[in-house]
Amino acid sequence: MTLTGSWDAAADLVVVGAGVAGLTAATEAVRLGLRVLVVAKDAVDTSTRYAQGGMATATIDDVAAHAEDTVVAGAGLCDPEAVRSVVGDGAAAFAALTALGARFDASADGGVARTREGGHRTARIVHAGGDATGAEIQRVLTAAGPTALTDAVVLSVITGPRGAAGVVVATADPGGALESVGVIRAPAVLLATGGSSMLFATGTNPTGATGDGIALALAAGAEIADVEFVQFHPTVFFAPGGHGRLPLISEALRGEGASLIDQGGRPVVGDAHPLGDLAPRDVVSRAIAARLSDTGATHVLLDARGVPDVARRFPTVTRSCRERGIDPATTPIPVAPAAHYACGGIVTDLAGRTRVPGLFAAGEVARTGLHGANRLASNSLLEGVVLGRRVAAAARERFGTDPTGDPVVPRVARRLDRAVLQAAASAGIGVVRDAAGIDAVRRVAAGAVDRPLTTVRDVEDSALTTLLDATVTAAALRTETRGAHTRRDHPDADPAQCRSLVLSRDDDGALSVRLGDLARRPVPAGVS
Ligand code: SIN
């Protein structure tokens, strides 16, 4: 169905999403003289706001080591050029944030405090407010960025002969019912919609993290890749019956001396990896899953009693735990893995360009090749700032392009009920997967039917359904264990499968898969 909207607007760049990548791009684009419109479902409750540990920021003499740690964590699927490029811009990203007024924590000698997290061999992670780094970054970017159109969901990207030409937007009433439909014409569109941990029953992202950008990009003709690599954070607060967004218990606690034990007091990771409790995240989550399966327990414990002055250093974690009756200074914290980060996403180059001219993606929704099969801790805020700035410059190249194209207003979309979808994903494509579980998810996904779009939640469920299709397709094809994709029935990495799976929509709307053409990069022996 092709309709025009009930209102119209125009910009040089439309940014969809108000987290670190979106607002960095918006702020920079305004500085470059572009007219920018930011559209967001919620400008406050972004994934960025919940980021705790910090931003991995190598000093000049540490860039090579940071790149190496990133590649090791990425288990063979990082694009070395992307890694070098993004990691090399760490100091510039830090300077850009401090120029906006971000206050990072200082060390005792008055320099910048740096901590460690999983997979990092040295302390290179800058942080703010102890464990409130994302909140501080969100604070300065929200203050600096252009005003956002909030309570608004993008229904489609307009495309035409010159590529992206704007977006169709629906505003929503306070109950989430869609109201007016509008058209924003622009020659450059940035998808910066964040993550998708709402695909699962438990996760660390806010409720709006439903993979919207993935669905929009596929419909507009862009490619996605590496979507089977869903990173499960090893230490998320465990409470019986917990559902939806659960409190993250920062990995930086282990960087400051906390350790993972089971309920019998035995180490969980132990000698399974040379970095022990600070092994890359996939290794630690797998170790926890194995221990839970061996013991029949629902959770393990993070013992932070030895972390010096834990309440002052980790105020966010301490508050979350105390609200749930646990004081980390005196009692080990019950934790279990939960969905945290989409390592894959919309395929872009190193300036955020997709294969659709004028359509950009940045932040968690994008796949630059930095993360490979498993993102290194605290590389996400870094990537959001670095790519956000580059997108602004690349969007300027589209300045003056005529944004011609027919707006498409979808009235129905194929979707599953959210609870059904989350239960299926958690059971079949969680931390540990196998063919039978993946097949079970495929059968559930096949039951999705076209239903009217009348609320924001309908739009989100349709995006989640698309993401489920894509994730389960890739998970079935990857018959090996690599990074965040663990197959119980294929426990080893298969060098022949050291390629990205790239998905796009056919002309008839079906998902098709091709093998990525990344150069293979051997992973050093003994890791991941
Ligand atoms: C954490 O603080 O453990 C999360 C940091 C990240 O996801 O990179």
XYZ file of C-alpha atoms and ligand atoms in Angstrom:
536
model
C 0.000 0.000 0.000
C 1.444 3.395 -0.920
C 0.171 6.481 0.861
C 1.454 9.919 1.670
C 1.655 10.881 5.306
C -0.602 13.174 7.254
C 2.339 15.473 7.936
C 5.621 16.194 6.157
C 9.054 17.375 7.195
C 12.462 17.651 5.569
C 16.048 17.318 6.769
C 19.535 16.643 5.466
C 19.939 13.699 7.824
C 17.351 11.677 9.748
C 18.767 9.809 12.719
C 16.681 6.920 14.038
C 17.633 6.289 17.668
C 18.950 8.460 20.488
C 21.773 6.418 22.008
C 25.507 6.998 21.721
C 25.870 6.379 17.966
C 22.760 8.286 16.930
C 23.342 11.322 19.089
C 27.052 11.474 18.294
C 26.202 11.519 14.589
C 23.441 14.065 15.111
C 25.616 16.391 17.176
C 28.492 16.202 14.728
C 26.219 16.640 11.706
C 24.737 19.803 13.209
C 28.269 21.056 13.775
C 28.963 20.389 10.093
C 25.971 22.507 9.144
C 23.384 19.809 8.319
C 19.713 20.032 9.266
C 19.189 16.976 11.455
C 16.039 15.319 12.762
C 16.316 12.641 15.452
C 13.422 10.188 15.746
C 13.256 7.878 18.754
C 10.763 5.661 20.523
C 12.302 6.822 23.785
C 15.121 9.336 24.146
C 15.853 8.445 27.768
C 15.627 4.665 28.057
C 18.427 3.777 25.625
C 20.907 0.882 25.913
C 23.685 3.462 26.197
C 22.251 4.691 29.458
C 22.721 1.255 31.045
C 26.332 0.729 29.924
C 28.420 0.340 33.038
C 32.019 -0.822 32.681
C 33.261 1.919 30.401
C 34.771 2.712 27.030
C 37.848 0.801 25.871
C 40.294 3.552 24.960
C 43.830 2.620 24.044
C 46.645 5.065 24.558
C 48.871 5.453 21.492
C 51.347 2.807 22.615
C 48.510 0.386 23.437
C 46.569 0.480 20.140
C 48.216 -2.647 18.727
C 47.569 -4.641 21.901
C 43.966 -3.438 22.067
C 43.485 -4.474 18.450
C 44.995 -7.865 19.188
C 42.687 -8.444 22.170
C 39.704 -7.435 20.017
C 40.671 -9.920 17.303
C 41.262 -12.723 19.792
C 37.859 -12.162 21.407
C 36.248 -12.022 17.950
C 37.218 -15.672 17.343
C 38.313 -15.382 13.735
C 35.544 -13.190 12.324
C 36.824 -9.684 12.994
C 37.726 -7.585 9.989
C 41.311 -6.589 10.872
C 40.978 -3.303 9.010
C 37.838 -2.395 10.989
C 39.589 -3.283 14.224
C 42.669 -1.199 13.486
C 40.584 1.708 12.336
C 38.104 1.881 15.226
C 40.540 1.045 18.007
C 42.982 3.576 16.581
C 40.368 6.301 17.013
C 39.928 5.660 20.741
C 41.815 8.735 21.882
C 39.847 10.934 19.456
C 36.554 9.474 20.733
C 37.585 10.183 24.311
C 38.569 13.743 23.395
C 35.256 14.312 21.613
C 33.284 13.221 24.670
C 35.327 15.290 27.090
C 34.952 18.293 24.765
C 31.183 17.877 25.188
C 31.647 17.927 28.953
C 31.774 14.234 29.852
C 33.512 13.721 33.170
C 35.548 10.514 33.342
C 36.877 9.152 36.621
C 40.384 10.165 37.670
C 43.069 7.927 39.119
C 44.815 8.635 42.407
C 47.663 10.414 40.574
C 45.215 12.758 38.827
C 45.348 10.985 35.447
C 42.471 9.134 33.805
C 41.437 6.001 35.721
C 41.470 2.826 33.623
C 40.141 -0.599 34.512
C 40.068 -4.103 33.017
C 37.282 -6.332 31.791
C 37.081 -9.744 30.167
C 39.479 -10.326 27.275
C 41.607 -7.256 27.968
C 45.178 -8.029 28.969
C 45.705 -4.545 30.359
C 43.682 -1.844 32.092
C 42.518 0.429 29.251
C 38.839 1.026 29.990
C 37.941 4.563 30.974
C 34.842 4.976 33.091
C 32.576 7.594 34.615
C 30.622 7.750 37.852
C 32.310 4.484 38.852
C 30.034 2.176 36.882
C 27.718 4.747 35.268
C 29.716 5.417 32.107
C 26.791 5.080 29.707
C 24.620 7.393 31.786
C 27.302 10.086 31.687
C 27.756 9.743 27.923
C 24.003 9.833 27.399
C 23.803 12.936 29.601
C 26.261 14.980 27.572
C 24.984 13.817 24.200
C 21.358 14.479 25.081
C 22.320 17.970 26.204
C 24.374 18.614 23.063
C 22.225 16.869 20.456
C 19.328 18.324 18.486
C 15.857 17.923 19.978
C 14.386 14.511 19.240
C 10.923 13.593 18.002
C 10.109 10.995 20.665
C 7.279 8.525 21.159
C 7.625 7.955 17.447
C 8.421 4.780 15.558
C 9.807 4.495 12.041
C 7.630 2.282 9.834
C 9.785 2.238 6.706
C 12.785 3.779 5.008
C 11.843 5.583 1.794
C 14.022 4.527 -1.126
C 14.128 5.816 -4.677
C 16.442 6.067 -7.668
C 19.139 7.842 -5.658
C 18.938 5.540 -2.655
C 17.558 6.441 0.769
C 15.146 9.359 0.630
C 13.773 9.607 4.164
C 11.518 7.708 6.536
C 7.854 7.112 7.247
C 7.181 7.751 10.927
C 4.183 7.059 13.154
C 3.722 8.983 16.351
C 2.141 7.178 19.282
C -0.180 8.162 22.113
C 0.933 7.573 25.725
C -0.558 4.069 25.577
C 1.528 3.212 22.508
C -1.320 3.310 19.946
C -0.146 4.651 16.595
C -1.568 8.079 15.773
C -0.526 10.263 12.885
C 1.737 9.051 10.116
C 4.359 11.462 8.835
C 6.945 11.554 6.106
C 10.417 12.981 6.667
C 12.294 13.523 3.412
C 16.077 13.376 3.658
C 18.902 12.152 1.401
C 20.653 10.510 4.353
C 19.108 8.177 6.939
C 21.030 6.749 9.882
C 19.705 3.645 11.626
C 21.075 3.742 15.174
C 18.328 1.799 16.913
C 20.588 -0.121 19.299
C 20.282 -3.727 20.307
C 17.733 -6.490 20.406
C 17.995 -8.384 23.672
C 14.187 -8.353 23.892
C 14.396 -11.314 21.503
C 15.008 -13.319 24.679
C 13.097 -13.726 27.918
C 15.888 -12.041 29.889
C 18.441 -9.445 28.857
C 20.193 -6.276 29.867
C 18.714 -3.897 27.261
C 15.718 -1.609 27.751
C 12.321 -2.808 26.538
C 12.639 -0.843 23.306
C 15.640 -2.941 22.188
C 13.720 -4.914 19.588
C 15.989 -4.925 16.531
C 13.884 -2.336 14.675
C 16.801 -1.173 12.518
C 17.489 -4.704 11.294
C 13.960 -5.057 9.930
C 14.025 -1.572 8.381
C 17.396 -2.175 6.737
C 16.436 -5.542 5.268
C 13.228 -4.082 3.862
C 15.214 -1.221 2.311
C 17.636 -3.601 0.577
C 20.624 -3.586 2.951
C 22.461 -6.696 4.136
C 22.938 -8.021 7.657
C 25.670 -10.363 8.909
C 26.907 -12.262 11.972
C 23.452 -12.200 13.582
C 23.897 -15.686 15.054
C 26.445 -14.197 17.439
C 24.311 -12.995 20.322
C 26.497 -12.139 23.263
C 25.187 -13.345 26.610
C 26.681 -11.325 29.436
C 27.927 -13.763 32.055
C 26.939 -11.768 35.112
C 23.384 -10.489 35.112
C 21.529 -10.352 38.421
C 19.595 -13.564 38.908
C 16.208 -13.594 40.612
C 13.774 -16.517 40.340
C 11.159 -15.774 37.664
C 13.106 -12.739 36.403
C 11.895 -11.490 33.025
C 12.727 -8.655 30.632
C 15.513 -6.197 31.474
C 17.555 -7.359 34.448
C 20.380 -5.473 36.181
C 23.812 -5.844 34.648
C 26.549 -6.693 37.137
C 29.535 -5.110 35.438
C 32.442 -7.201 34.303
C 34.629 -4.444 35.696
C 33.925 -5.965 39.126
C 36.032 -8.921 38.028
C 38.541 -6.411 36.689
C 38.805 -5.089 40.251
C 39.133 -8.523 41.861
C 35.683 -10.158 42.134
C 35.494 -13.860 41.297
C 32.915 -16.307 40.003
C 32.130 -19.288 42.216
C 29.393 -21.868 42.265
C 27.160 -22.450 45.236
C 29.661 -24.934 46.616
C 32.329 -22.201 46.577
C 34.258 -23.737 43.649
C 35.713 -21.458 40.928
C 33.599 -21.479 37.764
C 36.151 -20.580 35.111
C 39.305 -21.691 36.898
C 41.944 -23.014 34.503
C 39.594 -23.200 31.509
C 41.279 -20.102 30.049
C 44.636 -18.381 30.651
C 42.817 -15.177 31.667
C 40.669 -17.070 34.201
C 37.651 -15.020 35.317
C 38.728 -12.298 32.888
C 38.480 -14.549 29.846
C 36.425 -13.203 26.936
C 32.705 -13.136 27.633
C 31.755 -16.119 25.468
C 34.195 -18.319 27.384
C 32.862 -17.221 30.774
C 29.191 -17.586 29.770
C 29.913 -21.069 28.400
C 31.687 -22.019 31.631
C 28.711 -20.844 33.673
C 26.246 -22.689 31.424
C 28.309 -25.876 31.819
C 28.414 -25.524 35.592
C 24.672 -24.899 35.776
C 24.048 -27.951 33.644
C 26.387 -30.100 35.807
C 24.964 -28.956 39.122
C 21.326 -28.338 38.200
C 21.607 -24.889 39.825
C 19.815 -21.829 38.412
C 22.683 -19.402 39.030
C 26.256 -18.975 40.205
C 27.716 -16.323 42.497
C 29.912 -13.316 41.932
C 31.968 -12.791 45.044
C 32.815 -9.089 45.203
C 33.516 -8.976 48.913
C 37.219 -8.402 48.280
C 36.732 -5.444 45.913
C 38.062 -2.376 47.730
C 35.337 0.112 48.632
C 32.889 -1.652 46.324
C 29.907 0.637 47.058
C 31.843 3.755 46.071
C 33.509 2.243 43.003
C 30.332 0.494 41.772
C 27.375 2.612 42.910
C 25.004 1.442 40.154
C 25.598 -2.247 40.801
C 25.431 -1.714 44.552
C 22.104 0.106 44.267
C 20.576 -2.585 42.022
C 21.717 -5.340 44.355
C 20.578 -3.604 47.531
C 17.155 -3.003 45.989
C 16.999 -6.783 45.656
C 18.217 -7.511 49.162
C 21.908 -8.208 48.477
C 24.809 -6.085 49.722
C 27.809 -6.851 47.457
C 30.200 -5.817 50.239
C 29.026 -8.669 52.455
C 27.201 -11.211 50.263
C 28.068 -12.870 46.937
C 25.736 -11.734 44.145
C 23.510 -14.323 42.406
C 24.197 -14.098 38.660
C 23.453 -15.945 35.430
C 24.058 -15.181 31.743
C 21.419 -13.125 29.889
C 21.219 -11.634 26.401
C 23.349 -8.509 26.238
C 24.697 -7.539 22.853
C 24.118 -8.254 19.173
C 27.618 -8.764 17.737
C 26.247 -8.746 14.189
C 23.880 -6.399 12.443
C 23.512 -4.231 9.352
C 26.590 -4.541 7.147
C 28.415 -1.228 6.802
C 31.763 0.093 5.737
C 33.963 2.048 8.110
C 31.940 5.220 7.638
C 28.628 3.485 8.431
C 27.495 3.210 4.783
C 25.266 0.271 3.888
C 24.974 -0.993 0.328
C 21.935 1.305 -0.129
C 23.241 4.786 -1.024
C 22.345 7.271 1.685
C 21.353 4.582 4.210
C 23.741 4.411 7.151
C 23.885 2.293 10.295
C 25.970 2.758 13.435
C 26.238 1.414 16.956
C 24.902 -1.937 18.113
C 22.530 -2.314 15.172
C 25.439 -2.199 12.730
C 28.071 -4.726 11.781
C 31.335 -3.027 10.858
C 33.516 -6.100 11.377
C 34.910 -4.788 14.685
C 33.294 -7.439 16.882
C 33.483 -10.613 14.819
C 31.931 -13.557 16.627
C 32.185 -12.045 20.094
C 32.540 -8.385 21.058
C 35.376 -7.434 23.361
C 34.114 -5.740 26.523
C 33.617 -1.975 26.326
C 34.289 -1.766 22.594
C 30.655 -0.821 22.021
C 30.622 2.738 23.360
C 33.887 3.244 21.504
C 32.394 2.054 18.217
C 29.284 4.196 18.744
C 31.325 7.381 19.131
C 33.819 6.607 16.356
C 31.237 5.552 13.771
C 28.748 8.228 14.786
C 31.294 10.907 13.974
C 32.202 9.290 10.673
C 28.559 8.926 9.601
C 28.050 12.652 10.063
C 30.912 13.384 7.667
C 29.709 10.784 5.148
C 26.128 12.067 5.343
C 27.397 15.483 4.322
C 28.444 13.943 0.993
C 24.728 13.334 0.338
C 23.924 17.008 0.862
C 21.814 18.291 -2.032
C 20.855 14.811 -3.351
C 17.193 14.913 -4.341
C 15.297 12.648 -1.894
C 12.852 11.143 -4.353
C 10.933 7.957 -3.602
C 7.470 6.667 -2.762
C 6.712 6.437 0.953
C 5.406 2.998 1.891
C 3.108 2.817 4.895
C 2.856 -0.801 6.045
C -0.588 -1.549 7.496
C 0.078 -5.191 8.357
C 3.230 -7.133 9.168
C 4.180 -10.713 9.823
C 4.698 -11.277 13.495
C 4.600 -13.595 16.473
C 3.268 -12.899 19.928
C 6.171 -11.535 22.027
C 5.913 -14.092 24.841
C 5.880 -16.998 22.364
C 8.860 -15.569 20.504
C 10.912 -14.931 23.647
C 10.216 -18.370 25.090
C 11.226 -20.042 21.817
C 14.425 -17.998 21.435
C 15.492 -18.556 25.044
C 14.916 -22.303 24.806
C 16.476 -22.906 21.393
C 19.074 -20.241 20.595
C 20.352 -19.291 24.050
C 23.900 -19.663 25.352
C 24.142 -23.294 24.214
C 22.410 -24.473 21.030
C 21.899 -27.671 19.061
C 20.119 -28.768 15.886
C 16.979 -29.977 17.660
C 16.582 -26.741 19.610
C 17.208 -24.605 16.533
C 14.646 -26.631 14.563
C 12.098 -26.113 17.313
C 12.589 -22.342 17.034
C 12.214 -22.533 13.242
C 8.864 -24.269 13.653
C 7.679 -21.531 16.008
C 8.950 -18.820 13.630
C 7.076 -20.451 10.738
C 3.834 -19.815 12.644
C 4.125 -16.029 12.283
C 1.266 -14.475 10.325
C 0.389 -11.073 8.900
C -1.449 -8.976 11.458
C -2.474 -5.309 11.523
C 0.014 -2.768 12.874
C -1.829 -0.581 15.334
C 0.626 -0.083 18.201
C 4.345 0.506 18.715
C 4.506 -2.944 20.248
C 3.090 -4.451 17.031
C 5.865 -2.775 15.060
C 8.444 -4.061 17.550
C 7.067 -7.602 17.466
C 7.279 -7.582 13.708
C 10.943 -6.483 13.911
C 11.656 -9.176 16.507
C 10.023 -11.768 14.265
C 12.266 -10.733 11.377
C 15.281 -10.929 13.658
C 14.246 -14.349 14.927
C 13.982 -15.624 11.331
C 17.435 -14.269 10.527
C 19.106 -15.488 13.721
C 17.713 -18.978 13.510
C 18.603 -19.238 9.805
C 22.224 -18.336 10.513
C 22.394 -20.428 13.701
C 21.220 -23.506 11.782
C 23.812 -23.024 9.055
C 26.726 -22.485 11.432
C 27.487 -26.069 12.426
C 30.454 -25.244 14.658
C 31.174 -23.518 17.936
C 32.676 -20.076 17.444
C 32.624 -17.036 19.715
C 29.168 -16.393 21.096
C 27.614 -19.201 19.010
C 27.990 -22.422 21.012
C 26.755 -25.670 19.480
C 26.557 -28.618 21.858
C 26.352 -30.893 18.785
C 29.371 -29.239 17.113
C 31.633 -28.342 20.034
C 34.692 -27.281 18.019
C 35.462 -24.397 15.698
C 35.621 -25.474 12.047
C 38.245 -23.510 10.097
C 36.189 -24.031 6.917
C 33.370 -21.994 8.486
C 35.518 -19.008 9.410
C 33.366 -16.716 7.240
C 30.486 -14.387 7.987
C 26.968 -15.378 6.962
C 25.434 -12.417 5.130
C 21.653 -12.226 4.800
C 19.397 -10.084 2.641
C 15.854 -10.114 1.325
C 15.086 -11.547 -2.154
C 12.750 -9.729 -4.495
C 9.945 -11.940 -3.152
C 10.812 -10.992 0.434
C 12.421 -14.292 1.456
C 15.752 -14.259 3.333
C 18.725 -15.406 1.302
C 22.196 -16.157 2.634
C 25.643 -15.759 1.122
C 29.103 -16.328 2.531
C 30.988 -13.170 3.418
C 34.246 -12.526 1.635
C 36.298 -11.439 4.618
C 39.869 -12.544 4.682
C 40.273 -15.375 7.134
C 42.270 -14.547 10.175
C 43.671 -17.379 12.273
C 42.902 -17.244 15.975
C 45.954 -17.850 18.151
C 46.027 -21.352 19.642
C 44.473 -21.842 23.044
C 41.978 -18.999 22.983
C 38.210 -19.051 22.741
C 29.938 -4.448 31.652
O 30.104 -3.433 32.320
O 30.185 -5.579 32.079
C 29.398 -4.332 30.265
C 30.341 -3.638 29.396
C 30.124 -4.019 27.951
O 29.099 -4.576 27.602
O 31.039 -3.793 27.157
